[in-house]
Short mmCIF file of C-alpha atoms and ligand atoms in Angstrom, two decimals:
data_model
loop_
_atom_site.label_atom_id
_atom_site.label_comp_id
_atom_site.label_asym_id
_atom_site.label_seq_id
_atom_site.Cartn_x
_atom_site.Cartn_y
_atom_site.Cartn_z
CA MET A 1 163.81 -11.03 186.51
CA LYS A 2 167.26 -10.80 188.05
CA PRO A 3 169.50 -13.60 186.85
CA PHE A 4 172.24 -12.47 189.23
CA SER A 5 170.33 -13.45 192.34
CA PHE A 6 170.18 -17.06 191.17
CA LYS A 7 173.90 -17.20 190.54
CA SER A 8 175.09 -15.37 193.61
CA LEU A 9 173.07 -17.31 196.19
CA PRO A 10 175.00 -20.61 195.85
CA ALA A 11 178.25 -18.65 195.95
CA LEU A 12 177.20 -16.94 199.19
CA LEU A 13 176.21 -20.24 200.73
CA MET A 14 179.56 -21.71 199.76
CA LEU A 15 181.35 -18.76 201.32
CA ALA A 16 179.36 -19.15 204.53
CA VAL A 17 180.25 -22.84 204.73
CA LEU A 18 183.92 -22.09 204.17
CA LEU A 19 183.95 -19.33 206.78
CA SER A 20 182.21 -21.42 209.43
CA GLY A 21 184.58 -24.31 208.68
CA CYS A 22 187.61 -22.10 209.26
CA SER A 23 186.47 -20.72 212.60
CA GLY A 24 185.22 -24.03 213.93
CA GLU A 25 181.90 -22.46 214.95
CA ALA A 26 179.83 -25.20 213.32
CA GLU A 27 181.42 -27.85 215.53
CA LYS A 28 181.00 -25.81 218.70
CA VAL A 29 177.26 -25.40 218.20
CA ALA A 30 176.76 -29.14 217.84
CA GLU A 31 178.79 -29.93 220.96
CA LYS A 32 176.77 -30.57 224.10
CA PRO A 33 177.91 -28.65 227.19
CA ALA A 34 179.28 -30.90 229.93
CA PRO A 35 177.45 -31.18 233.26
CA VAL A 36 178.47 -28.85 236.08
CA HIS A 37 178.94 -30.25 239.58
CA PHE A 38 176.51 -29.36 242.35
CA GLU A 39 178.06 -27.29 245.14
CA SER A 40 176.98 -27.00 248.77
CA GLY A 41 175.85 -23.39 248.32
CA ASP A 42 173.65 -24.05 245.28
CA GLU A 43 170.01 -23.03 245.54
CA CYS A 44 167.17 -24.48 243.49
CA HIS A 45 166.23 -22.26 240.52
CA VAL A 46 162.53 -22.95 241.20
CA CYS A 47 162.05 -23.07 244.98
CA GLY A 48 165.30 -21.66 246.41
CA MET A 49 165.99 -24.66 248.62
CA SER A 50 169.51 -25.97 249.07
CA VAL A 51 170.19 -28.42 246.25
CA THR A 52 172.68 -30.73 247.97
CA ARG A 53 171.10 -30.96 251.43
CA PHE A 54 168.21 -33.17 250.30
CA PRO A 55 168.00 -36.72 248.98
CA GLY A 56 166.93 -37.90 245.56
CA PRO A 57 168.04 -37.22 241.98
CA LYS A 58 168.69 -33.58 241.10
CA GLY A 59 168.35 -31.72 237.85
CA GLU A 60 170.47 -29.28 235.94
CA VAL A 61 169.74 -27.24 232.83
CA ILE A 62 172.23 -25.46 230.60
CA THR A 63 170.23 -23.05 228.49
CA GLU A 64 170.32 -23.28 224.72
CA LYS A 65 171.58 -19.82 223.78
CA GLU A 66 173.11 -18.16 226.83
CA GLN A 67 174.52 -21.43 228.25
CA THR A 68 173.29 -20.32 231.67
CA VAL A 69 173.40 -23.13 234.26
CA HIS A 70 170.26 -23.62 236.34
CA LYS A 71 170.32 -26.15 239.17
CA PHE A 72 167.28 -27.81 240.70
CA CYS A 73 166.70 -29.45 244.11
CA SER A 74 164.91 -32.34 242.43
CA THR A 75 164.02 -33.77 239.05
CA ARG A 76 160.51 -32.65 239.93
CA ASP A 77 161.48 -28.97 240.06
CA MET A 78 163.62 -29.33 236.90
CA PHE A 79 160.55 -30.57 235.01
CA ALA A 80 158.38 -27.88 236.60
CA TRP A 81 160.70 -25.34 234.95
CA ALA A 82 161.50 -27.18 231.70
CA LEU A 83 157.83 -27.83 230.93
CA GLN A 84 156.85 -24.17 231.11
CA PRO A 85 155.60 -22.86 227.74
CA GLU A 86 158.67 -20.62 227.30
CA ASN A 87 161.07 -23.53 227.86
CA ILE A 88 159.37 -26.63 226.51
CA ARG A 89 160.35 -26.12 222.85
CA ARG A 90 163.90 -24.92 223.57
CA LYS A 91 166.87 -27.19 223.01
CA HIS A 92 168.27 -26.75 226.49
CA THR A 93 170.75 -29.36 227.72
CA LEU A 94 169.35 -31.18 230.76
CA TYR A 95 171.14 -33.51 233.18
CA VAL A 96 169.78 -35.73 235.95
CA HIS A 97 171.36 -38.34 238.23
CA ASP A 98 171.27 -41.96 237.10
CA MET A 99 169.97 -43.61 240.26
CA SER A 100 171.27 -47.03 239.24
CA GLN A 101 174.82 -45.68 239.64
CA THR A 102 174.49 -43.74 242.88
CA GLU A 103 172.85 -43.50 246.31
CA TRP A 104 169.41 -41.94 246.79
CA ALA A 105 170.48 -40.19 250.00
CA SER A 106 173.31 -38.28 248.33
CA PRO A 107 173.63 -38.64 244.54
CA ASP A 108 177.12 -38.44 243.06
CA ASP A 109 177.67 -36.04 240.16
CA ALA A 110 179.73 -38.66 238.31
CA ALA A 111 176.32 -40.26 237.65
CA LEU A 112 174.81 -37.31 235.75
CA ILE A 113 173.17 -38.35 232.47
CA ASP A 114 171.31 -36.57 229.66
CA ALA A 115 167.70 -36.25 230.83
CA ARG A 116 166.38 -36.54 227.27
CA ASP A 117 167.82 -40.06 227.05
CA ALA A 118 166.72 -41.12 230.54
CA PHE A 119 163.88 -43.32 231.79
CA PHE A 120 161.82 -41.82 234.62
CA VAL A 121 159.73 -43.51 237.29
CA VAL A 122 156.83 -41.16 238.03
CA GLY A 123 154.58 -41.59 241.07
CA SER A 124 156.81 -43.84 243.18
CA GLU A 125 156.88 -43.78 246.98
CA ARG A 126 160.46 -42.44 247.13
CA GLU A 127 160.70 -38.75 247.90
CA GLY A 128 163.11 -35.99 246.95
CA ALA A 129 163.56 -32.45 248.25
CA MET A 130 159.99 -31.44 247.33
CA GLY A 131 158.23 -34.66 248.24
CA GLN A 132 157.14 -36.80 245.34
CA THR A 133 159.73 -36.75 242.58
CA LEU A 134 160.85 -38.53 239.43
CA ALA A 135 163.46 -41.28 239.75
CA SER A 136 165.82 -41.11 236.76
CA PHE A 137 167.74 -43.97 235.14
CA SER A 138 169.92 -44.51 232.08
CA GLU A 139 168.58 -48.04 231.53
CA GLU A 140 164.95 -49.00 231.11
CA SER A 141 165.54 -52.25 233.03
CA ALA A 142 166.79 -50.33 236.09
CA ALA A 143 163.77 -48.02 235.95
CA HIS A 144 161.51 -51.04 235.72
CA ASP A 145 163.16 -52.70 238.73
CA PHE A 146 162.73 -49.49 240.74
CA MET A 147 159.05 -49.30 239.74
CA VAL A 148 158.46 -52.89 240.87
CA GLU A 149 159.97 -52.08 244.25
CA HIS A 150 158.65 -48.55 244.84
CA GLY A 151 155.58 -48.21 242.60
CA GLY A 152 154.81 -45.70 239.88
CA GLU A 153 155.16 -45.81 236.12
CA VAL A 154 158.12 -45.70 233.71
CA LEU A 155 158.04 -42.80 231.23
CA ARG A 156 160.43 -41.32 228.66
CA TYR A 157 161.35 -37.63 228.84
CA GLU A 158 158.92 -36.58 226.09
CA ALA A 159 155.96 -38.25 227.81
CA ILE A 160 156.25 -36.26 231.04
CA THR A 161 153.78 -33.42 231.54
CA LEU A 162 153.09 -30.89 234.30
CA GLU A 163 150.21 -33.10 235.43
CA HIS A 164 152.70 -35.80 236.40
CA LEU A 165 154.52 -33.51 238.84
CA ASN A 166 151.87 -32.97 241.46
CA THR A 167 150.24 -36.36 241.46
CA GLU A 168 149.90 -38.06 244.82
CA MET A 169 148.06 -40.97 243.24
CA PRO A 170 148.75 -44.41 244.63
CA ALA A 171 150.91 -46.70 242.52
CA GLY A 172 148.96 -48.51 239.84
CA ASP A 173 146.35 -45.77 239.54
CA MET A 174 148.32 -43.48 237.24
CA HIS A 175 145.77 -43.86 234.48
CA GLY A 176 142.85 -43.06 236.77
CA ASP A 177 140.29 -40.31 236.29
CA MET A 178 142.21 -37.02 236.23
CA SER A 179 139.07 -34.90 236.53
CA SER A 180 138.21 -35.89 240.08
CU1 CU1 B 1 162.01 -27.01 247.38
ZN1 ZN B 2 163.41 -26.90 244.19
#
């Protein structure tokens, strides 16, 4: 029995709180890194294609620990990377274009939004750099309108799986037999 350990632990915790408060580190960790603009020379982290030369919403990831910026030619390739087992549980910051604010042919970076808060239309007829892609929106109503016009299904970030990325299923058949 060591009574000292019970007394010293709260004191240590208090000290740690005071120290982190002084340096401002606690606030920095909670702050989300801002999106980085896409440049003409950027290559997709997954497929190597030019990011800005193709239509459709693009993706960007700022990694949790190293704060490394990865850019993706399409939301499709961003998910292909983010859904890998080594990335799926990490608290990376992810940005995608809000397609209700910008043009499909050449999305404007002023329209980048947090992918975890976005609504995605999966399986629509509109294509990005890699063919079928995910149309991203900040508002559910805008995603729904896009789905009505171009087909597919509206999903939240957490509902998207690797199976959604390679589907060429016709609109309205997203819940069809996956085993065929
Ligand atoms: Cu590509
Ligand atoms: Zn790509």
